[in-house]
Amino acid sequence: MQLAQYSWLDEPKRKIGTNLPPALLMYGVEGVGKRTLALHLAQSALCEKASFLKEPCGICGSCHLFQAETHPDFKMLSNDEVDTSADEEGAASTKKVKQVISVKTVRELGSFCYTKPHRGHAKVIIIDPADNLNQNASNALLKNLEEPPAFLHFILLAKHSESLIPTILSRCLKVHVRAPELAVTSDWLNRQTSINQIEEHKKELAIRLSGCAPFASMQLIEDDAFFVNRDKILALLSQDAINAFTLAAFCEKIDAPILQRIFYPLLHDLLMADLGGDIVFHKDKVSEIQRIKRAMTPKAVTHWQGSFNDYLKSANHPLNRRLALEALFLKWPQA
Ligand SMILES: [Zn+2]
């Protein structure tokens, strides 16, 4: 895992210093490259040839095992996989990822933390996303962080440092991984061969919606459905008479985080259009924004945003998502 192509990760790497600390927390927006940097650090720490400051050699036995994801001295803890096939009517037997890292998962680390490394002199555990450690899991992790053996290194990744409990935070070296400037992300995207030629406004929109985070921007660009859904919602809202039931039926198929990514920028630009500010997220849709805005007051926009926030909070466990969405769109401010 070479870092040279991710110039914005140099700064956080420098801040870590000359050695991997016992506990490192790297935080920053989704898709900024925290996991890429963490994997690089882990491979460097385990490499038999390179020093921690250099790129891992990529050819030693340790590097080979790491790249094959079978290194015995490395562990990645992520969201729990739970089998939800039993409670989903008619669904295929698929494992669904639960948005939590449970105490069971942390406890399963067990002897890994205390037995000597199989190779070399280090063991590395990455926890991603550490935001999702629940209270019990945090307490279990804290036990491992209190008196770690010298060979053990934890790398915690989180969107926000505040989402970790203070007793864990105080034991970590905290490094903020910042998103680069818009132009840097834009250049980096231009160099990605996996991305086909894209319209400039679409690229800029993806970058802005992702807070300039490069990997998140790339994911959005590759997600054709996102732009199709956004355009369809704008079209439905631009009509003379808004049909709450049609909107609800369409939005029911779209996950709440995606709806949030469509509606937050829309509400922002509706307010901006009213206040005479810059339309940032809908430069390609200015006439639609003007039509949607019509007689909407800023107060009505912020009021609906409150209802939308309530919907998002309940979206993970709605009794009937369609009904909740119908109620939401019946509140859409109309002249
Ligand atoms: Zn190596």
Short mmCIF file of C-alpha atoms and ligand atoms in Angstrom, two decimals:
data_model
loop_
_atom_site.label_atom_id
_atom_site.label_comp_id
_atom_site.label_asym_id
_atom_site.label_seq_id
_atom_site.Cartn_x
_atom_site.Cartn_y
_atom_site.Cartn_z
CA MET A 1 0.00 0.00 0.00
CA GLN A 2 1.87 3.05 -1.32
CA LEU A 3 0.84 6.50 -0.08
CA ALA A 4 2.43 8.63 -2.79
CA GLN A 5 -0.79 9.02 -4.78
CA TYR A 6 -2.68 10.37 -1.76
CA SER A 7 -0.88 13.68 -1.16
CA TRP A 8 -3.36 14.89 1.48
CA LEU A 9 -2.49 11.95 3.74
CA ASP A 10 1.13 13.13 4.14
CA GLU A 11 0.24 15.72 6.77
CA PRO A 12 -1.56 13.36 9.18
CA LYS A 13 1.19 10.77 8.67
CA ARG A 14 3.83 13.31 9.67
CA LYS A 15 1.87 14.16 12.81
CA ILE A 16 2.02 10.55 13.97
CA GLY A 17 5.80 10.78 14.25
CA THR A 18 8.50 8.17 13.96
CA ASN A 19 6.73 5.28 15.65
CA LEU A 20 3.24 3.83 15.72
CA PRO A 21 1.89 4.70 19.21
CA PRO A 22 0.09 2.10 21.38
CA ALA A 23 -3.24 3.79 20.60
CA LEU A 24 -3.87 6.10 17.67
CA LEU A 25 -7.18 7.76 16.81
CA MET A 26 -7.56 9.16 13.32
CA TYR A 27 -10.75 11.11 12.72
CA GLY A 28 -12.25 12.96 9.78
CA VAL A 29 -15.14 12.98 7.32
CA GLU A 30 -16.36 9.84 5.58
CA GLY A 31 -14.34 8.87 2.53
CA VAL A 32 -11.31 11.03 3.25
CA GLY A 33 -8.94 8.03 3.27
CA LYS A 34 -8.59 7.16 6.95
CA ARG A 35 -8.72 3.45 6.27
CA THR A 36 -6.18 3.72 3.44
CA LEU A 37 -3.78 5.50 5.79
CA ALA A 38 -4.45 3.06 8.63
CA LEU A 39 -3.72 0.05 6.39
CA HIS A 40 -0.53 1.73 5.22
CA LEU A 41 0.60 2.33 8.81
CA ALA A 42 -0.25 -1.23 9.82
CA GLN A 43 1.65 -2.73 6.91
CA SER A 44 4.65 -0.46 7.64
CA ALA A 45 4.68 -1.50 11.28
CA LEU A 46 4.57 -5.18 10.35
CA CYS A 47 6.98 -5.05 7.38
CA GLU A 48 10.24 -6.95 7.95
CA LYS A 49 12.36 -4.64 5.79
CA ALA A 50 11.10 -1.06 6.08
CA SER A 51 11.32 1.25 9.06
CA PHE A 52 8.01 2.73 10.17
CA LEU A 53 8.69 6.03 8.43
CA LYS A 54 9.26 4.45 5.03
CA GLU A 55 6.84 2.82 2.62
CA PRO A 56 6.40 -0.89 3.37
CA CYS A 57 8.66 -2.93 1.06
CA GLY A 58 5.80 -4.89 -0.50
CA ILE A 59 7.95 -7.99 -1.07
CA CYS A 60 8.85 -9.46 2.33
CA GLY A 61 6.91 -12.39 3.84
CA SER A 62 5.04 -10.06 6.14
CA CYS A 63 3.98 -7.74 3.32
CA HIS A 64 2.79 -10.72 1.27
CA LEU A 65 0.65 -11.99 4.14
CA PHE A 66 -0.69 -8.50 4.76
CA GLN A 67 -1.67 -8.03 1.13
CA ALA A 68 -3.34 -11.44 1.10
CA GLU A 69 -5.27 -10.37 4.24
CA THR A 70 -3.96 -13.38 6.14
CA HIS A 71 -1.35 -11.76 8.39
CA PRO A 72 -1.56 -13.50 11.79
CA ASP A 73 -0.49 -10.35 13.66
CA PHE A 74 -3.14 -8.08 12.14
CA LYS A 75 -6.84 -7.74 12.88
CA MET A 76 -9.57 -5.48 11.50
CA LEU A 77 -12.65 -4.90 13.63
CA SER A 78 -15.62 -3.54 11.75
CA ASN A 79 -19.38 -3.38 12.06
CA ASP A 80 -20.99 -6.61 13.21
CA GLU A 81 -22.38 -8.93 10.60
CA VAL A 82 -25.68 -10.29 11.77
CA ASP A 83 -27.92 -12.74 10.03
CA THR A 84 -31.25 -10.98 9.65
CA SER A 85 -32.72 -13.47 7.18
CA ALA A 86 -34.97 -14.93 9.86
CA ASP A 87 -36.89 -11.72 10.48
CA GLU A 88 -37.13 -10.48 6.95
CA GLU A 89 -40.11 -11.91 5.19
CA GLY A 90 -39.26 -13.51 1.91
CA ALA A 91 -35.74 -12.09 1.90
CA ALA A 92 -32.89 -14.21 0.68
CA SER A 93 -30.57 -15.49 3.38
CA THR A 94 -28.11 -12.65 3.37
CA LYS A 95 -25.91 -11.25 6.10
CA LYS A 96 -26.77 -7.69 6.86
CA VAL A 97 -24.23 -5.33 8.40
CA LYS A 98 -25.43 -3.92 11.68
CA GLN A 99 -24.27 -0.40 12.50
CA VAL A 100 -22.60 -1.32 15.77
CA ILE A 101 -19.44 -2.93 17.10
CA SER A 102 -20.60 -5.04 20.02
CA VAL A 103 -18.90 -6.13 23.21
CA LYS A 104 -18.85 -9.68 21.82
CA THR A 105 -16.74 -8.55 18.86
CA VAL A 106 -14.27 -6.73 21.12
CA ARG A 107 -14.07 -9.68 23.53
CA GLU A 108 -13.29 -11.99 20.62
CA LEU A 109 -9.93 -10.21 20.38
CA GLY A 110 -9.19 -12.19 23.55
CA SER A 111 -5.76 -13.75 23.54
CA PHE A 112 -4.73 -11.94 20.33
CA CYS A 113 -3.86 -8.93 22.50
CA TYR A 114 -1.60 -10.81 24.89
CA THR A 115 0.13 -13.56 22.93
CA LYS A 116 3.43 -12.62 21.34
CA PRO A 117 3.56 -11.77 17.62
CA HIS A 118 3.92 -14.74 15.26
CA ARG A 119 6.37 -12.84 13.10
CA GLY A 120 8.45 -9.77 13.83
CA HIS A 121 7.77 -7.64 16.85
CA ALA A 122 4.40 -5.94 16.38
CA LYS A 123 0.68 -6.64 16.33
CA VAL A 124 -1.85 -4.18 14.93
CA ILE A 125 -5.62 -3.90 15.40
CA ILE A 126 -7.68 -1.44 13.34
CA ILE A 127 -11.15 -0.54 14.62
CA ASP A 128 -13.29 1.07 11.91
CA PRO A 129 -15.64 2.78 12.57
CA ALA A 130 -14.82 3.34 16.23
CA ASP A 131 -17.85 5.69 16.34
CA ASN A 132 -19.93 2.51 16.41
CA LEU A 133 -18.47 1.00 19.58
CA ASN A 134 -21.35 0.82 22.03
CA GLN A 135 -20.91 1.48 25.75
CA ASN A 136 -20.11 -2.11 26.72
CA ALA A 137 -17.75 -2.57 23.79
CA SER A 138 -15.97 0.67 24.75
CA ASN A 139 -15.49 -0.59 28.29
CA ALA A 140 -14.13 -3.90 27.05
CA LEU A 141 -11.74 -2.09 24.72
CA LEU A 142 -10.60 0.17 27.53
CA LYS A 143 -9.36 -2.88 29.46
CA ASN A 144 -7.06 -3.67 26.52
CA LEU A 145 -5.87 -0.08 26.28
CA GLU A 146 -5.05 0.30 29.94
CA GLU A 147 -1.96 -1.87 30.09
CA PRO A 148 -1.16 -2.94 26.56
CA PRO A 149 1.91 -5.10 25.91
CA ALA A 150 4.69 -3.19 24.13
CA PHE A 151 4.12 -4.98 20.82
CA LEU A 152 0.40 -4.09 20.56
CA HIS A 153 -0.93 -1.14 18.53
CA PHE A 154 -4.51 0.02 18.19
CA ILE A 155 -5.60 2.27 15.31
CA LEU A 156 -9.09 3.67 15.84
CA LEU A 157 -10.92 5.39 12.99
CA ALA A 158 -13.87 7.69 13.54
CA LYS A 159 -15.82 10.48 11.91
CA HIS A 160 -15.82 12.52 15.11
CA SER A 161 -13.42 12.26 18.02
CA GLU A 162 -16.27 13.15 20.42
CA SER A 163 -18.05 9.90 19.63
CA LEU A 164 -15.52 8.00 21.77
CA ILE A 165 -15.70 7.87 25.55
CA PRO A 166 -13.25 10.25 27.32
CA THR A 167 -11.33 7.43 29.00
CA ILE A 168 -10.48 5.96 25.59
CA LEU A 169 -9.77 9.37 24.07
CA SER A 170 -7.28 10.23 26.78
CA ARG A 171 -5.20 7.17 25.90
CA CYS A 172 -5.02 7.92 22.17
CA LEU A 173 -2.79 10.07 20.06
CA LYS A 174 -5.43 12.07 18.16
CA VAL A 175 -4.81 12.97 14.53
CA HIS A 176 -7.31 14.82 12.35
CA VAL A 177 -7.34 13.63 8.73
CA ARG A 178 -8.52 16.68 6.80
CA ALA A 179 -10.13 16.67 3.38
CA PRO A 180 -7.98 18.45 0.79
CA GLU A 181 -8.96 21.58 -1.13
CA LEU A 182 -11.58 21.18 -3.85
CA ALA A 183 -8.92 21.54 -6.58
CA VAL A 184 -6.76 18.74 -5.09
CA THR A 185 -9.73 16.36 -4.94
CA SER A 186 -10.70 17.38 -8.47
CA ASP A 187 -7.17 16.66 -9.79
CA TRP A 188 -7.05 13.34 -7.99
CA LEU A 189 -10.42 12.34 -9.49
CA ASN A 190 -9.13 13.24 -12.96
CA ARG A 191 -6.28 10.78 -12.48
CA GLN A 192 -8.55 7.87 -11.50
CA THR A 193 -8.77 5.67 -14.55
CA SER A 194 -11.77 3.81 -13.16
CA ILE A 195 -13.88 6.94 -13.64
CA ASN A 196 -15.21 7.62 -17.09
CA GLN A 197 -15.27 11.09 -18.51
CA ILE A 198 -17.78 13.04 -16.45
CA GLU A 199 -19.45 16.39 -16.79
CA GLU A 200 -17.60 19.07 -14.84
CA HIS A 201 -20.70 20.24 -12.92
CA LYS A 202 -21.48 16.67 -11.85
CA LYS A 203 -17.93 16.20 -10.60
CA GLU A 204 -17.99 19.48 -8.70
CA LEU A 205 -21.35 18.60 -7.18
CA ALA A 206 -20.06 15.20 -6.02
CA ILE A 207 -17.03 16.88 -4.43
CA ARG A 208 -19.12 19.50 -2.64
CA LEU A 209 -21.65 16.94 -1.42
CA SER A 210 -18.78 14.88 -0.02
CA GLY A 211 -17.13 17.78 1.80
CA CYS A 212 -14.16 17.42 -0.62
CA ALA A 213 -13.40 13.91 0.66
CA PRO A 214 -11.79 12.18 -2.35
CA PHE A 215 -12.99 8.59 -1.87
CA ALA A 216 -16.52 9.71 -1.00
CA SER A 217 -16.58 11.91 -4.12
CA MET A 218 -15.47 9.00 -6.27
CA GLN A 219 -18.14 6.75 -4.81
CA LEU A 220 -20.80 9.34 -5.53
CA ILE A 221 -19.62 9.85 -9.11
CA GLU A 222 -19.79 6.11 -9.71
CA ASP A 223 -23.28 5.95 -8.22
CA ASP A 224 -25.47 6.64 -11.26
CA ALA A 225 -28.63 6.00 -9.26
CA PHE A 226 -27.86 8.93 -6.97
CA PHE A 227 -28.07 11.49 -9.77
CA VAL A 228 -31.07 9.81 -11.39
CA ASN A 229 -32.94 9.85 -8.06
CA ARG A 230 -31.97 13.44 -7.33
CA ASP A 231 -33.18 14.63 -10.73
CA LYS A 232 -36.44 12.72 -10.42
CA ILE A 233 -37.17 14.22 -6.98
CA LEU A 234 -36.42 17.72 -8.31
CA ALA A 235 -38.79 17.08 -11.23
CA LEU A 236 -41.57 15.90 -8.90
CA LEU A 237 -41.13 18.93 -6.64
CA SER A 238 -41.11 21.33 -9.61
CA GLN A 239 -44.64 20.40 -10.65
CA ASP A 240 -47.48 22.89 -10.25
CA ALA A 241 -49.29 20.71 -7.75
CA ILE A 242 -47.09 18.50 -5.62
CA ASN A 243 -48.33 14.97 -5.15
CA ALA A 244 -47.21 13.80 -1.70
CA PHE A 245 -48.21 10.21 -2.47
CA THR A 246 -46.18 9.97 -5.66
CA LEU A 247 -43.18 11.50 -3.87
CA ALA A 248 -43.54 9.11 -0.93
CA ALA A 249 -43.84 6.09 -3.23
CA PHE A 250 -40.68 7.13 -5.07
CA CYS A 251 -38.65 8.02 -1.96
CA GLU A 252 -39.62 4.82 -0.15
CA LYS A 253 -37.08 2.95 -2.29
CA ILE A 254 -34.23 5.29 -1.35
CA ASP A 255 -32.21 4.80 1.85
CA ALA A 256 -32.42 7.56 4.45
CA PRO A 257 -28.73 8.63 4.22
CA ILE A 258 -29.12 9.08 0.45
CA LEU A 259 -32.32 11.07 0.91
CA GLN A 260 -30.41 13.24 3.37
CA ARG A 261 -27.73 13.85 0.74
CA ILE A 262 -30.43 14.90 -1.72
CA PHE A 263 -32.59 17.04 0.57
CA TYR A 264 -30.05 18.88 2.76
CA PRO A 265 -28.34 20.53 -0.22
CA LEU A 266 -31.77 21.21 -1.76
CA LEU A 267 -33.01 22.97 1.38
CA HIS A 268 -29.74 24.90 1.55
CA ASP A 269 -30.11 26.13 -2.02
CA LEU A 270 -33.81 26.98 -1.57
CA LEU A 271 -32.83 29.24 1.32
CA MET A 272 -29.96 30.72 -0.68
CA ALA A 273 -32.26 31.41 -3.64
CA ASP A 274 -34.55 33.28 -1.30
CA LEU A 275 -31.81 35.26 0.42
CA GLY A 276 -30.08 36.14 -2.85
CA GLY A 277 -27.02 33.97 -2.06
CA ASP A 278 -25.17 31.55 -4.31
CA ILE A 279 -26.86 28.36 -5.40
CA VAL A 280 -24.07 25.91 -4.66
CA PHE A 281 -25.42 22.41 -5.19
CA HIS A 282 -27.82 22.92 -8.10
CA LYS A 283 -25.90 25.00 -10.60
CA ASP A 284 -27.27 22.67 -13.29
CA LYS A 285 -30.83 23.04 -11.98
CA VAL A 286 -31.31 26.77 -11.34
CA SER A 287 -34.70 26.97 -13.08
CA GLU A 288 -35.98 23.97 -11.07
CA ILE A 289 -34.81 25.62 -7.85
CA GLN A 290 -36.66 28.82 -8.77
CA ARG A 291 -39.82 26.83 -9.55
CA ILE A 292 -39.62 24.78 -6.35
CA LYS A 293 -39.00 27.89 -4.28
CA ARG A 294 -41.93 29.87 -5.66
CA ALA A 295 -43.82 31.29 -2.69
CA MET A 296 -41.90 29.33 -0.07
CA THR A 297 -40.73 31.47 2.82
CA PRO A 298 -37.39 30.77 4.55
CA LYS A 299 -39.41 30.02 7.68
CA ALA A 300 -41.42 27.36 5.84
CA VAL A 301 -38.21 25.77 4.51
CA THR A 302 -36.61 25.52 7.95
CA HIS A 303 -39.87 24.25 9.42
CA TRP A 304 -40.02 21.42 6.88
CA GLN A 305 -36.35 20.67 7.58
CA GLY A 306 -37.39 20.03 11.20
CA SER A 307 -39.96 17.48 10.03
CA PHE A 308 -37.38 15.90 7.72
CA ASN A 309 -34.92 15.57 10.62
CA ASP A 310 -37.62 13.81 12.64
CA TYR A 311 -38.16 11.43 9.73
CA LEU A 312 -34.41 10.67 9.53
CA LYS A 313 -34.27 9.85 13.24
CA SER A 314 -37.04 7.28 12.90
CA ALA A 315 -36.02 6.03 9.45
CA ASN A 316 -34.08 3.02 10.76
CA HIS A 317 -37.12 1.52 12.41
CA PRO A 318 -40.28 2.94 10.92
CA LEU A 319 -43.40 0.84 11.30
CA ASN A 320 -44.43 1.96 7.88
CA ARG A 321 -41.94 3.98 5.92
CA ARG A 322 -44.44 4.84 3.18
CA LEU A 323 -46.89 6.36 5.70
CA ALA A 324 -44.13 8.35 7.38
CA LEU A 325 -43.00 9.71 4.01
CA GLU A 326 -46.56 10.58 2.97
CA ALA A 327 -47.01 12.53 6.20
CA LEU A 328 -43.69 14.25 5.55
CA PHE A 329 -44.49 15.32 1.99
CA LEU A 330 -48.02 16.43 2.92
CA LYS A 331 -46.19 19.03 5.03
CA TRP A 332 -44.12 20.25 2.05
CA PRO A 333 -44.70 24.04 2.00
CA GLN A 334 -46.86 25.11 -0.93
CA ALA A 335 -48.21 28.47 -1.88
ZN ZN B 1 7.75 -5.66 3.72
#
